[in-house]
PDB file of C-alpha atoms in Angstrom:
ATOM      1  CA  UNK X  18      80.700  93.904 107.065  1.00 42.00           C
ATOM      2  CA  UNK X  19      80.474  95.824 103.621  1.00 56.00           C
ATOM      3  CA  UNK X  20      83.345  94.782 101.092  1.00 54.00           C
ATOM      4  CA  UNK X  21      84.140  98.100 100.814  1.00 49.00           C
ATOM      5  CA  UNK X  22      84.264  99.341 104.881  1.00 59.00           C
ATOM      6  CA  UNK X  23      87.031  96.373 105.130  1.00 65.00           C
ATOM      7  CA  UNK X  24      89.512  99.179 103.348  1.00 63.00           C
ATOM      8  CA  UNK X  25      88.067 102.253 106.415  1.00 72.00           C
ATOM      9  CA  UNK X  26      90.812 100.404 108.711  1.00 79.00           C
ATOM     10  CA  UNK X  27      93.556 100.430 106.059  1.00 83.00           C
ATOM     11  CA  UNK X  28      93.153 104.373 104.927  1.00 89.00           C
ATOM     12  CA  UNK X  29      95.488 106.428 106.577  1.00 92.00           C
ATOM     13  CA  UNK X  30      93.782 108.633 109.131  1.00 94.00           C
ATOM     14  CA  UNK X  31      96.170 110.851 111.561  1.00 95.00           C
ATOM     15  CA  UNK X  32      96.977 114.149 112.467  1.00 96.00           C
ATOM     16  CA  UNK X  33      99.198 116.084 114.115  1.00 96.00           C
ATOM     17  CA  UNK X  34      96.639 118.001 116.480  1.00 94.00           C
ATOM     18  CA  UNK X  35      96.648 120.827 113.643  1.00 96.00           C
ATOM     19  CA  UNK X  36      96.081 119.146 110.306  1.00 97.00           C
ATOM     20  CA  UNK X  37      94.799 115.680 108.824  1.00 97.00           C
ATOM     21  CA  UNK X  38      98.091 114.493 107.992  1.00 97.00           C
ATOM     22  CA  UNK X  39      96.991 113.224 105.035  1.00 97.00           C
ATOM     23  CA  UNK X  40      94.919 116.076 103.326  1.00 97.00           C
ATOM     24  CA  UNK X  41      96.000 118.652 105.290  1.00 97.00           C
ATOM     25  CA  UNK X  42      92.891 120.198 105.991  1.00 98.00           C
ATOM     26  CA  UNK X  43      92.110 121.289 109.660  1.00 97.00           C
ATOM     27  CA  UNK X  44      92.549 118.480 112.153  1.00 97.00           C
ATOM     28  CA  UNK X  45      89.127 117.556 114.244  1.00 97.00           C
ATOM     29  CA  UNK X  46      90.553 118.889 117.775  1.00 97.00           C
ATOM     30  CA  UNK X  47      91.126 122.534 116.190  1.00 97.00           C
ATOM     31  CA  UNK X  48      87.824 122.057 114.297  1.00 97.00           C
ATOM     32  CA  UNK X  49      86.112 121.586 117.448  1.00 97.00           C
ATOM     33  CA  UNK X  50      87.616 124.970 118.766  1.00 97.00           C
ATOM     34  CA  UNK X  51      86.846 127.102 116.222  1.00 97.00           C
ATOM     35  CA  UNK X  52      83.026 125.491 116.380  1.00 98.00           C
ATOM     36  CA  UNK X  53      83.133 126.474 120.258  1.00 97.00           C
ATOM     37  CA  UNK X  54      84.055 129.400 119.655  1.00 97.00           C
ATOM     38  CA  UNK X  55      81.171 130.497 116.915  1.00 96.00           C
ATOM     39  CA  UNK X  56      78.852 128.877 118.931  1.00 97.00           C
ATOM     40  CA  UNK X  57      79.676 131.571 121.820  1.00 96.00           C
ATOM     41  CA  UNK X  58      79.599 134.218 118.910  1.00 95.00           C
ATOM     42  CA  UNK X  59      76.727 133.071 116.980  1.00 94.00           C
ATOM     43  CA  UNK X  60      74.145 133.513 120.113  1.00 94.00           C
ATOM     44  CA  UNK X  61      75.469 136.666 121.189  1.00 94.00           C
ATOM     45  CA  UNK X  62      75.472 138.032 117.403  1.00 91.00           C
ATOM     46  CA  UNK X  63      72.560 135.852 116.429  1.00 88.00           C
ATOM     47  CA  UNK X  64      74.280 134.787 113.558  1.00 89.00           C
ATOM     48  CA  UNK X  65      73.649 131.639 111.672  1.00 91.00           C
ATOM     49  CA  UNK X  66      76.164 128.562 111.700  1.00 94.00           C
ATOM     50  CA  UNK X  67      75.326 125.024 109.284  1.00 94.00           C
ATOM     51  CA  UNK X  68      77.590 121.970 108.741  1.00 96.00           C
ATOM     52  CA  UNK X  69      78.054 120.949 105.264  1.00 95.00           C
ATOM     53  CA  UNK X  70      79.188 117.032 105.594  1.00 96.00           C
ATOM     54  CA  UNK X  71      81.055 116.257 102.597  1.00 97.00           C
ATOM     55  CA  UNK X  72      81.505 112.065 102.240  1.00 95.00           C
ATOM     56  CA  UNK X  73      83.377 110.018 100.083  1.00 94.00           C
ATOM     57  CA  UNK X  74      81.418 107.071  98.934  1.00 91.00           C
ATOM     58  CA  UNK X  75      83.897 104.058  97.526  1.00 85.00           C
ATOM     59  CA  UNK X  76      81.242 102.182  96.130  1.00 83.00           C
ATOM     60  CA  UNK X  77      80.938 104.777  93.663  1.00 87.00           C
ATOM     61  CA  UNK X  78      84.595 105.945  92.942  1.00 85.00           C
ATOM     62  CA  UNK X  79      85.369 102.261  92.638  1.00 74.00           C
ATOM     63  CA  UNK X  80      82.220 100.968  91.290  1.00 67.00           C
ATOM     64  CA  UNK X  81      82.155  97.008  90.953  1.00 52.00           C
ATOM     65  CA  UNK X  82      86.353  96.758  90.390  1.00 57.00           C
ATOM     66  CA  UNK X  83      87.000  97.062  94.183  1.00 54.00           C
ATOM     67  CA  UNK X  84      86.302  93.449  95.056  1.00 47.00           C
ATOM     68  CA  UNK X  85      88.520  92.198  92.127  1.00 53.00           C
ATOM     69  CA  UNK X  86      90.922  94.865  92.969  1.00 51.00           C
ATOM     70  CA  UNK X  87      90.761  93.867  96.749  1.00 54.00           C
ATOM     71  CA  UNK X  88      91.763  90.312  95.904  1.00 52.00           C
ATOM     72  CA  UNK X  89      94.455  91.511  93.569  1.00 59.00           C
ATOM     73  CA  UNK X  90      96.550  93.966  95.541  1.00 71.00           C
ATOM     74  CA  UNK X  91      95.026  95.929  98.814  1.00 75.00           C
ATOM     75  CA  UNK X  92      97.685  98.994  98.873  1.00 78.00           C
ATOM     76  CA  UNK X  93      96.738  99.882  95.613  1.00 80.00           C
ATOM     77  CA  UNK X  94      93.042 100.066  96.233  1.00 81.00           C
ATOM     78  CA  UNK X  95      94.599 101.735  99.546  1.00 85.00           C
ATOM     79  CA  UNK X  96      96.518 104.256  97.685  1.00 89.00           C
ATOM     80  CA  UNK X  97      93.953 105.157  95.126  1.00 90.00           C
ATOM     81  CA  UNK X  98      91.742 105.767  97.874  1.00 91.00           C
ATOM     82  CA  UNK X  99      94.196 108.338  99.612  1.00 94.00           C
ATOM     83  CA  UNK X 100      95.034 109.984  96.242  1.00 95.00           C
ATOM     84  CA  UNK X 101      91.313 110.795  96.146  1.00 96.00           C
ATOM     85  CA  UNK X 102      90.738 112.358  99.662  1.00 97.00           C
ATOM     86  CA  UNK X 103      93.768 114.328  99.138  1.00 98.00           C
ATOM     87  CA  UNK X 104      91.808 115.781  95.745  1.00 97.00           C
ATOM     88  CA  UNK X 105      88.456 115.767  97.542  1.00 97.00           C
ATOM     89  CA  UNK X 106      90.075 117.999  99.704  1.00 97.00           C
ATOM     90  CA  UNK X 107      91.730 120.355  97.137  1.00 97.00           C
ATOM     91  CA  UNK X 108      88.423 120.620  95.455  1.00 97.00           C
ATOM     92  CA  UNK X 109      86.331 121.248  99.077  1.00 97.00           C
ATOM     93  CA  UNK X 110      89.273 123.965  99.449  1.00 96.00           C
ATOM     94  CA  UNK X 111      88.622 125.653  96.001  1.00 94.00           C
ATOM     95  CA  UNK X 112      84.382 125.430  96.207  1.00 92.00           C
ATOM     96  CA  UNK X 113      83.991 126.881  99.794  1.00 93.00           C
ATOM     97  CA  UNK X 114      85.188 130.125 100.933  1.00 90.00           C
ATOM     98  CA  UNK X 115      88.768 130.738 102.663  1.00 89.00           C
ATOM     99  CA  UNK X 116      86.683 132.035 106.089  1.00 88.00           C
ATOM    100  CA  UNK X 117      84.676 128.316 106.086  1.00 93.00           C
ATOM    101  CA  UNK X 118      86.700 125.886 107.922  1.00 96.00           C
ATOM    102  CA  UNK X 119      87.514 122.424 106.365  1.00 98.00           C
ATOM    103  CA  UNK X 120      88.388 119.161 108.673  1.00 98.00           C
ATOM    104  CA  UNK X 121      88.835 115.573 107.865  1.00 97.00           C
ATOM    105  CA  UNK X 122      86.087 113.773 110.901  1.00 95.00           C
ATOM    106  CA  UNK X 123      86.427 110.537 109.755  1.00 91.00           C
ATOM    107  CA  UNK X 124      88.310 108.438 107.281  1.00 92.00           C
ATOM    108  CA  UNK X 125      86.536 109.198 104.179  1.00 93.00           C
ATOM    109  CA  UNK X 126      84.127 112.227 105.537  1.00 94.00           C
ATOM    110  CA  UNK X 127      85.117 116.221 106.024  1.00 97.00           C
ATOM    111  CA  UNK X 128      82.864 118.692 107.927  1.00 97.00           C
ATOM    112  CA  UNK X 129      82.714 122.333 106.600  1.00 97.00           C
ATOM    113  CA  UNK X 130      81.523 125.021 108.745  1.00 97.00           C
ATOM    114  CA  UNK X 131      80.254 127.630 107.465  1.00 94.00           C
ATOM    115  CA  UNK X 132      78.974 131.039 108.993  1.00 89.00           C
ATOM    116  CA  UNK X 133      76.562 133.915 108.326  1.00 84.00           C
ATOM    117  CA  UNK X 134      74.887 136.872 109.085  1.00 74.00           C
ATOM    118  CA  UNK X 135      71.733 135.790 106.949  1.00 72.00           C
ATOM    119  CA  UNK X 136      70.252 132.128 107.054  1.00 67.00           C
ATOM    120  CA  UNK X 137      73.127 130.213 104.776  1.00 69.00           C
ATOM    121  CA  UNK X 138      70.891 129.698 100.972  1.00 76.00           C
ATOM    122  CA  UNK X 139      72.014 125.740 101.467  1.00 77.00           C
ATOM    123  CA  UNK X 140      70.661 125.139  97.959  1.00 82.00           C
ATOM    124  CA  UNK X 141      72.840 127.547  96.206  1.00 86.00           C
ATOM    125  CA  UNK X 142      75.847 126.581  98.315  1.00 86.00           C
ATOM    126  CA  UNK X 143      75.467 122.851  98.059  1.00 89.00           C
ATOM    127  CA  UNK X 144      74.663 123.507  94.193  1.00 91.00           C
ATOM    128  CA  UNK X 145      77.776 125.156  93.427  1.00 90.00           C
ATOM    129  CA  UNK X 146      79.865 122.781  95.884  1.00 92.00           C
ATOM    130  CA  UNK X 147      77.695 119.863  93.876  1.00 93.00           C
ATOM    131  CA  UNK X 148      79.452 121.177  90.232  1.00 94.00           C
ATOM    132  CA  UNK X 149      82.693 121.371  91.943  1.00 93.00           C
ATOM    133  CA  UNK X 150      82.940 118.013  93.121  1.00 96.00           C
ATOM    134  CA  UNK X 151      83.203 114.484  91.429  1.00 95.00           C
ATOM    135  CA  UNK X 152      79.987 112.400  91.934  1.00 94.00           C
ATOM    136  CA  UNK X 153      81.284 110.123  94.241  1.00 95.00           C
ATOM    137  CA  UNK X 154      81.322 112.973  96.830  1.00 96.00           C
ATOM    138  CA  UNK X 155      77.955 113.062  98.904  1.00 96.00           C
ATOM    139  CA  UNK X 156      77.157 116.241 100.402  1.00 96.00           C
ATOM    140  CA  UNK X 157      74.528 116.651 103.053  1.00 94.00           C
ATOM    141  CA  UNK X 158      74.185 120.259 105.305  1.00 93.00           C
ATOM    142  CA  UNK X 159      72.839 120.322 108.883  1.00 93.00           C
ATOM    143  CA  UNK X 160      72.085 124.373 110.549  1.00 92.00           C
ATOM    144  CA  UNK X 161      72.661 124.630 114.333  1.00 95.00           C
ATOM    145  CA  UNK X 162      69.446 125.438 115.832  1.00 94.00           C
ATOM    146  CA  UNK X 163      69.402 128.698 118.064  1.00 91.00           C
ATOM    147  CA  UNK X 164      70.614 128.109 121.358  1.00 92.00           C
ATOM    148  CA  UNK X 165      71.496 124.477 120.452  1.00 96.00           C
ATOM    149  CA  UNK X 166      74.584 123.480 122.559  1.00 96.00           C
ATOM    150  CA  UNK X 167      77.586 121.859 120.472  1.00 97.00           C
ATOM    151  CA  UNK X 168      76.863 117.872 121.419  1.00 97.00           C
ATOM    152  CA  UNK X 169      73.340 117.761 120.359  1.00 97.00           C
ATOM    153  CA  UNK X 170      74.386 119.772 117.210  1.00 97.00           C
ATOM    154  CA  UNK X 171      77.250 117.250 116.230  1.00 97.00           C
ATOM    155  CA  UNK X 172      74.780 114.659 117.115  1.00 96.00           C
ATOM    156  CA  UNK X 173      72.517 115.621 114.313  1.00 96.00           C
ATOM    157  CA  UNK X 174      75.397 116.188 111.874  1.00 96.00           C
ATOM    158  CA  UNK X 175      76.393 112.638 112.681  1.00 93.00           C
ATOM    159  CA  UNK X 176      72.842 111.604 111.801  1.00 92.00           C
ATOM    160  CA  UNK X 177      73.400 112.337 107.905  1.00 85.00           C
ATOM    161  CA  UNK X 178      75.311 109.463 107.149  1.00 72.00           C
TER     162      UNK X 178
END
């Protein structure tokens, strides 16, 4: 395994059904709702929906330090780590609009959804999110295909990392 997925099992990842506990951006279960829910809307309005996947990447917050680090003291790294999600979050909160909803999927990964009556310009959005952002923060978008059901959608979403 990856020096640096050794620390994915030591980053706190919980929620309380509503919010990531730790960022407190929308928790996955109410996430999936609200996706549901647009799906329904977006083929009877024939609007557009897209996934912006927003990852963390440790390799390049921590650069070559974390193995050094790692053999020094593993709740700091830990804690460092968990400082930055919470600020990745902040910063995700402040670049995309209050209507796109923002959930922590995986330890160091947040889904955005965002919504539109036009196709969603990806390029300007992921430009402006890009100079909002640190560059340890990978971004990567994914639009739901007309019709596509919610499984094979997330299954493609999942595909970008």
């Amino acid at each position: 395994m990856d020096e640096s997925k050794r620390f994915l099992a030591e980053v706190f990842f919980a929620n309380n059904g509503e919010i990531d506990l730790l960022t407190g951006v929308m928790a996955p279960e109410i996430f999936n709702q609200i996706v549901s829910r647009d799906i329904q809307l977006a083929d009877r309005n024939l609007t557009k929906l897209c996934v912006v996947y927003a990852q963390f990447d440790i390799d390049k917050f921590t650069g070559n330090e974390l193995l050094d680090k790692e053999k020094s003291n593993l709740d700091r790294v830990k804690n460092e780590i968990e400082t930055e999600l919470v600020r990745i979050a902040f910063l995700l909160k402040q670049v995309f609009r209050q209507s796109d909803c923002i959930s922590r999927v995986h330890q160091l990964g947040f889904w955005i959804l965002l919504s539109s009556n036009e196709q969603i310009d990806l390029k300007q959005v992921l430009s402006r999110a890009k100079q909002g952002l640190p560059q340890h923060v990978e971004l990567a978008s994914c639009h739901r295909n007309d019709q596509e059901n919610q499984i094979d959608w997330y299954k493609r979403i999942d595909s970008l990392n």
